[in-house]
Amino acid sequence: MKIAEIREIATNELAERIQTEVANYNQMVLNHSISPLENPAQIKKLRRTIARMKAELRQRELNK
């Protein structure tokens, strides 16, 4: 997900989305430790998306 797409999401929806993505990330890491994923680069991509979302949420908090 690109930063422009993240900026369009409402703040409360962004917080919910972060929780969902973190749960998805944790499940993906657990599944990868049991049996390797076909594309382990998905983990890296998801981790970076979560970081972008958290950065945008924090930026909104500071700008209030």
mmCIF file of N, CA, C and O in Angstrom:
data_model
loop_
_atom_site.group_PDB
_atom_site.id
_atom_site.type_symbol
_atom_site.label_atom_id
_atom_site.label_comp_id
_atom_site.label_asym_id
_atom_site.label_seq_id
_atom_site.Cartn_x
_atom_site.Cartn_y
_atom_site.Cartn_z
ATOM 1 N N MET A 1 0.845 -1.166 0.000
ATOM 2 C CA MET A 1 0.000 0.000 0.000
ATOM 3 C C MET A 1 0.893 1.232 0.000
ATOM 4 O O MET A 1 1.842 1.337 0.768
ATOM 5 N N LYS A 2 0.572 2.172 -0.840
ATOM 6 C CA LYS A 2 1.379 3.371 -0.963
ATOM 7 C C LYS A 2 0.939 4.410 0.057
ATOM 8 O O LYS A 2 -0.187 4.380 0.556
ATOM 9 N N ILE A 3 1.823 5.334 0.359
ATOM 10 C CA ILE A 3 1.558 6.356 1.371
ATOM 11 C C ILE A 3 0.387 7.243 0.967
ATOM 12 O O ILE A 3 -0.383 7.686 1.821
ATOM 13 N N ALA A 4 0.205 7.483 -0.324
ATOM 14 C CA ALA A 4 -0.919 8.298 -0.784
ATOM 15 C C ALA A 4 -2.247 7.610 -0.459
ATOM 16 O O ALA A 4 -3.226 8.270 -0.090
ATOM 17 N N GLU A 5 -2.291 6.296 -0.583
ATOM 18 C CA GLU A 5 -3.500 5.548 -0.257
ATOM 19 C C GLU A 5 -3.757 5.572 1.247
ATOM 20 O O GLU A 5 -4.904 5.654 1.680
ATOM 21 N N ILE A 6 -2.698 5.515 2.020
ATOM 22 C CA ILE A 6 -2.833 5.525 3.477
ATOM 23 C C ILE A 6 -3.361 6.873 3.952
ATOM 24 O O ILE A 6 -4.187 6.940 4.858
ATOM 25 N N ARG A 7 -2.914 7.947 3.343
ATOM 26 C CA ARG A 7 -3.345 9.291 3.741
ATOM 27 C C ARG A 7 -4.829 9.509 3.491
ATOM 28 O O ARG A 7 -5.445 10.351 4.142
ATOM 29 N N GLU A 8 -5.423 8.788 2.566
ATOM 30 C CA GLU A 8 -6.845 8.939 2.259
ATOM 31 C C GLU A 8 -7.749 8.262 3.282
ATOM 32 O O GLU A 8 -8.921 8.567 3.368
ATOM 33 N N ILE A 9 -7.201 7.354 4.086
ATOM 34 C CA ILE A 9 -7.988 6.597 5.056
ATOM 35 C C ILE A 9 -8.248 7.466 6.283
ATOM 36 O O ILE A 9 -7.358 8.174 6.751
ATOM 37 N N ALA A 10 -9.461 7.391 6.832
ATOM 38 C CA ALA A 10 -9.815 8.134 8.037
ATOM 39 C C ALA A 10 -9.001 7.617 9.225
ATOM 40 O O ALA A 10 -8.570 6.459 9.244
ATOM 41 N N THR A 11 -8.802 8.463 10.217
ATOM 42 C CA THR A 11 -7.939 8.141 11.355
ATOM 43 C C THR A 11 -8.411 6.917 12.124
ATOM 44 O O THR A 11 -7.621 6.025 12.428
ATOM 45 N N ASN A 12 -9.714 6.866 12.450
ATOM 46 C CA ASN A 12 -10.201 5.713 13.223
ATOM 47 C C ASN A 12 -10.129 4.429 12.405
ATOM 48 O O ASN A 12 -9.831 3.362 12.932
ATOM 49 N N GLU A 13 -10.383 4.516 11.119
ATOM 50 C CA GLU A 13 -10.279 3.348 10.251
ATOM 51 C C GLU A 13 -8.816 2.911 10.110
ATOM 52 O O GLU A 13 -8.527 1.713 10.052
ATOM 53 N N LEU A 14 -7.914 3.870 10.114
ATOM 54 C CA LEU A 14 -6.489 3.566 10.020
ATOM 55 C C LEU A 14 -6.022 2.787 11.252
ATOM 56 O O LEU A 14 -5.280 1.817 11.128
ATOM 57 N N ALA A 15 -6.488 3.189 12.429
ATOM 58 C CA ALA A 15 -6.121 2.484 13.666
ATOM 59 C C ALA A 15 -6.633 1.043 13.633
ATOM 60 O O ALA A 15 -5.915 0.111 14.015
ATOM 61 N N GLU A 16 -7.858 0.853 13.153
ATOM 62 C CA GLU A 16 -8.418 -0.499 13.032
ATOM 63 C C GLU A 16 -7.635 -1.318 12.017
ATOM 64 O O GLU A 16 -7.372 -2.503 12.214
ATOM 65 N N ARG A 17 -7.276 -0.676 10.938
ATOM 66 C CA ARG A 17 -6.541 -1.352 9.866
ATOM 67 C C ARG A 17 -5.169 -1.804 10.357
ATOM 68 O O ARG A 17 -4.714 -2.896 10.007
ATOM 69 N N ILE A 18 -4.531 -0.990 11.196
ATOM 70 C CA ILE A 18 -3.228 -1.356 11.755
ATOM 71 C C ILE A 18 -3.361 -2.609 12.599
ATOM 72 O O ILE A 18 -2.554 -3.537 12.477
ATOM 73 N N GLN A 19 -4.386 -2.659 13.445
ATOM 74 C CA GLN A 19 -4.597 -3.835 14.285
ATOM 75 C C GLN A 19 -4.808 -5.082 13.433
ATOM 76 O O GLN A 19 -4.260 -6.149 13.721
ATOM 77 N N THR A 20 -5.583 -4.961 12.383
ATOM 78 C CA THR A 20 -5.841 -6.085 11.498
ATOM 79 C C THR A 20 -4.564 -6.555 10.807
ATOM 80 O O THR A 20 -4.287 -7.755 10.737
ATOM 81 N N GLU A 21 -3.790 -5.605 10.318
ATOM 82 C CA GLU A 21 -2.564 -5.948 9.604
ATOM 83 C C GLU A 21 -1.518 -6.558 10.535
ATOM 84 O O GLU A 21 -0.793 -7.467 10.146
ATOM 85 N N VAL A 22 -1.446 -6.079 11.777
ATOM 86 C CA VAL A 22 -0.500 -6.650 12.743
ATOM 87 C C VAL A 22 -0.880 -8.093 13.046
ATOM 88 O O VAL A 22 -0.014 -8.979 13.117
ATOM 89 N N ALA A 23 -2.178 -8.351 13.219
ATOM 90 C CA ALA A 23 -2.633 -9.727 13.463
ATOM 91 C C ALA A 23 -2.304 -10.613 12.263
ATOM 92 O O ALA A 23 -1.845 -11.751 12.426
ATOM 93 N N ASN A 24 -2.522 -10.085 11.072
ATOM 94 C CA ASN A 24 -2.207 -10.814 9.845
ATOM 95 C C ASN A 24 -0.710 -11.092 9.750
ATOM 96 O O ASN A 24 -0.288 -12.194 9.382
ATOM 97 N N TYR A 25 0.105 -10.105 10.108
ATOM 98 C CA TYR A 25 1.565 -10.257 10.090
ATOM 99 C C TYR A 25 2.009 -11.344 11.067
ATOM 100 O O TYR A 25 2.814 -12.208 10.712
ATOM 101 N N ASN A 26 1.474 -11.301 12.286
ATOM 102 C CA ASN A 26 1.858 -12.299 13.284
ATOM 103 C C ASN A 26 1.477 -13.704 12.827
ATOM 104 O O ASN A 26 2.246 -14.652 13.014
ATOM 105 N N GLN A 27 0.316 -13.843 12.228
ATOM 106 C CA GLN A 27 -0.121 -15.144 11.728
ATOM 107 C C GLN A 27 0.788 -15.617 10.586
ATOM 108 O O GLN A 27 1.151 -16.785 10.510
ATOM 109 N N MET A 28 1.169 -14.678 9.729
ATOM 110 C CA MET A 28 2.028 -15.026 8.599
ATOM 111 C C MET A 28 3.402 -15.492 9.081
ATOM 112 O O MET A 28 3.949 -16.474 8.569
ATOM 113 N N VAL A 29 3.959 -14.810 10.078
ATOM 114 C CA VAL A 29 5.264 -15.197 10.622
ATOM 115 C C VAL A 29 5.171 -16.571 11.269
ATOM 116 O O VAL A 29 6.069 -17.418 11.099
ATOM 117 N N LEU A 30 4.096 -16.821 12.002
ATOM 118 C CA LEU A 30 3.900 -18.119 12.635
ATOM 119 C C LEU A 30 3.792 -19.222 11.584
ATOM 120 O O LEU A 30 4.439 -20.267 11.698
ATOM 121 N N ASN A 31 3.008 -18.992 10.562
ATOM 122 C CA ASN A 31 2.867 -19.978 9.489
ATOM 123 C C ASN A 31 4.195 -20.220 8.779
ATOM 124 O O ASN A 31 4.505 -21.349 8.396
ATOM 125 N N HIS A 32 4.981 -19.174 8.614
ATOM 126 C CA HIS A 32 6.270 -19.301 7.937
ATOM 127 C C HIS A 32 7.258 -20.113 8.774
ATOM 128 O O HIS A 32 8.092 -20.841 8.225
ATOM 129 N N SER A 33 7.145 -20.007 10.091
ATOM 130 C CA SER A 33 8.050 -20.774 10.941
ATOM 131 C C SER A 33 7.708 -22.261 10.944
ATOM 132 O O SER A 33 8.579 -23.103 11.131
ATOM 133 N N ILE A 34 6.445 -22.570 10.712
ATOM 134 C CA ILE A 34 6.017 -23.969 10.668
ATOM 135 C C ILE A 34 6.350 -24.589 9.311
ATOM 136 O O ILE A 34 6.964 -25.647 9.232
ATOM 137 N N SER A 35 5.889 -23.945 8.272
ATOM 138 C CA SER A 35 6.213 -24.407 6.918
ATOM 139 C C SER A 35 6.467 -23.170 6.056
ATOM 140 O O SER A 35 5.664 -22.232 6.077
ATOM 141 N N PRO A 36 7.552 -23.139 5.319
ATOM 142 C CA PRO A 36 7.933 -21.945 4.553
ATOM 143 C C PRO A 36 6.844 -21.491 3.575
ATOM 144 O O PRO A 36 6.174 -22.302 2.954
ATOM 145 N N LEU A 37 6.686 -20.180 3.505
ATOM 146 C CA LEU A 37 5.745 -19.600 2.552
ATOM 147 C C LEU A 37 6.314 -19.689 1.140
ATOM 148 O O LEU A 37 7.525 -19.784 0.951
ATOM 149 N N GLU A 38 5.419 -19.637 0.158
ATOM 150 C CA GLU A 38 5.888 -19.623 -1.234
ATOM 151 C C GLU A 38 6.672 -18.350 -1.515
ATOM 152 O O GLU A 38 7.662 -18.374 -2.229
ATOM 153 N N ASN A 39 6.192 -17.235 -0.957
ATOM 154 C CA ASN A 39 6.842 -15.955 -1.204
ATOM 155 C C ASN A 39 7.126 -15.273 0.141
ATOM 156 O O ASN A 39 6.302 -14.507 0.633
ATOM 157 N N PRO A 40 8.276 -15.517 0.741
ATOM 158 C CA PRO A 40 8.581 -14.912 2.036
ATOM 159 C C PRO A 40 8.764 -13.394 1.985
ATOM 160 O O PRO A 40 8.764 -12.741 3.016
ATOM 161 N N ALA A 41 8.870 -12.828 0.806
ATOM 162 C CA ALA A 41 8.985 -11.381 0.682
ATOM 163 C C ALA A 41 7.696 -10.685 1.100
ATOM 164 O O ALA A 41 7.697 -9.475 1.378
ATOM 165 N N GLN A 42 6.594 -11.438 1.170
ATOM 166 C CA GLN A 42 5.320 -10.876 1.629
ATOM 167 C C GLN A 42 5.445 -10.376 3.059
ATOM 168 O O GLN A 42 4.828 -9.376 3.425
ATOM 169 N N ILE A 43 6.226 -11.074 3.867
ATOM 170 C CA ILE A 43 6.411 -10.679 5.265
ATOM 171 C C ILE A 43 7.058 -9.301 5.327
ATOM 172 O O ILE A 43 6.607 -8.424 6.063
ATOM 173 N N LYS A 44 8.088 -9.106 4.545
ATOM 174 C CA LYS A 44 8.792 -7.828 4.509
ATOM 175 C C LYS A 44 7.871 -6.708 4.019
ATOM 176 O O LYS A 44 7.844 -5.619 4.600
ATOM 177 N N LYS A 45 7.102 -6.991 2.991
ATOM 178 C CA LYS A 45 6.191 -6.004 2.431
ATOM 179 C C LYS A 45 5.128 -5.600 3.452
ATOM 180 O O LYS A 45 4.828 -4.418 3.626
ATOM 181 N N LEU A 46 4.577 -6.578 4.158
ATOM 182 C CA LEU A 46 3.547 -6.310 5.155
ATOM 183 C C LEU A 46 4.117 -5.524 6.328
ATOM 184 O O LEU A 46 3.484 -4.600 6.842
ATOM 185 N N ARG A 47 5.319 -5.862 6.762
ATOM 186 C CA ARG A 47 5.960 -5.152 7.865
ATOM 187 C C ARG A 47 6.172 -3.682 7.511
ATOM 188 O O ARG A 47 5.942 -2.797 8.325
ATOM 189 N N ARG A 48 6.570 -3.424 6.289
ATOM 190 C CA ARG A 48 6.789 -2.038 5.862
ATOM 191 C C ARG A 48 5.478 -1.270 5.725
ATOM 192 O O ARG A 48 5.410 -0.082 6.028
ATOM 193 N N THR A 49 4.431 -1.946 5.280
ATOM 194 C CA THR A 49 3.121 -1.318 5.190
ATOM 195 C C THR A 49 2.627 -0.918 6.576
ATOM 196 O O THR A 49 2.096 0.179 6.759
ATOM 197 N N ILE A 50 2.810 -1.803 7.551
ATOM 198 C CA ILE A 50 2.414 -1.498 8.924
ATOM 199 C C ILE A 50 3.195 -0.285 9.437
ATOM 200 O O ILE A 50 2.621 0.603 10.076
ATOM 201 N N ALA A 51 4.469 -0.236 9.144
ATOM 202 C CA ALA A 51 5.295 0.897 9.574
ATOM 203 C C ALA A 51 4.818 2.196 8.938
ATOM 204 O O ALA A 51 4.759 3.234 9.607
ATOM 205 N N ARG A 52 4.442 2.156 7.679
ATOM 206 C CA ARG A 52 3.929 3.354 7.005
ATOM 207 C C ARG A 52 2.632 3.819 7.657
ATOM 208 O O ARG A 52 2.417 5.020 7.851
ATOM 209 N N MET A 53 1.760 2.866 7.986
ATOM 210 C CA MET A 53 0.487 3.207 8.625
ATOM 211 C C MET A 53 0.719 3.825 10.005
ATOM 212 O O MET A 53 0.090 4.825 10.355
ATOM 213 N N LYS A 54 1.614 3.226 10.779
ATOM 214 C CA LYS A 54 1.898 3.752 12.107
ATOM 215 C C LYS A 54 2.527 5.140 12.028
ATOM 216 O O LYS A 54 2.222 6.016 12.844
ATOM 217 N N ALA A 55 3.376 5.357 11.053
ATOM 218 C CA ALA A 55 4.012 6.666 10.884
ATOM 219 C C ALA A 55 2.968 7.728 10.545
ATOM 220 O O ALA A 55 2.993 8.843 11.089
ATOM 221 N N GLU A 56 2.048 7.398 9.676
ATOM 222 C CA GLU A 56 0.992 8.340 9.300
ATOM 223 C C GLU A 56 0.075 8.631 10.492
ATOM 224 O O GLU A 56 -0.301 9.779 10.723
ATOM 225 N N LEU A 57 -0.267 7.595 11.265
ATOM 226 C CA LEU A 57 -1.113 7.797 12.428
ATOM 227 C C LEU A 57 -0.419 8.698 13.451
ATOM 228 O O LEU A 57 -1.037 9.596 14.013
ATOM 229 N N ARG A 58 0.853 8.467 13.673
ATOM 230 C CA ARG A 58 1.609 9.286 14.613
ATOM 231 C C ARG A 58 1.713 10.722 14.116
ATOM 232 O O ARG A 58 1.606 11.676 14.896
ATOM 233 N N GLN A 59 1.893 10.914 12.839
ATOM 234 C CA GLN A 59 1.960 12.245 12.257
ATOM 235 C C GLN A 59 0.650 12.999 12.468
ATOM 236 O O GLN A 59 0.643 14.173 12.797
ATOM 237 N N ARG A 60 -0.470 12.302 12.331
ATOM 238 C CA ARG A 60 -1.781 12.924 12.565
ATOM 239 C C ARG A 60 -1.945 13.318 14.033
ATOM 240 O O ARG A 60 -2.514 14.355 14.332
ATOM 241 N N GLU A 61 -1.439 12.481 14.945
ATOM 242 C CA GLU A 61 -1.514 12.802 16.371
ATOM 243 C C GLU A 61 -0.709 14.056 16.697
ATOM 244 O O GLU A 61 -1.144 14.878 17.491
ATOM 245 N N LEU A 62 0.449 14.200 16.100
ATOM 246 C CA LEU A 62 1.304 15.345 16.381
ATOM 247 C C LEU A 62 0.763 16.627 15.763
ATOM 248 O O LEU A 62 1.022 17.714 16.278
ATOM 249 N N ASN A 63 0.013 16.534 14.685
ATOM 250 C CA ASN A 63 -0.505 17.706 14.001
ATOM 251 C C ASN A 63 -1.810 18.242 14.566
ATOM 252 O O ASN A 63 -2.301 19.257 14.128
ATOM 253 N N LYS A 64 -2.385 17.550 15.544
ATOM 254 C CA LYS A 64 -3.659 18.010 16.111
ATOM 255 C C LYS A 64 -3.528 19.294 16.842
ATOM 256 O O LYS A 64 -2.685 19.771 17.369
#
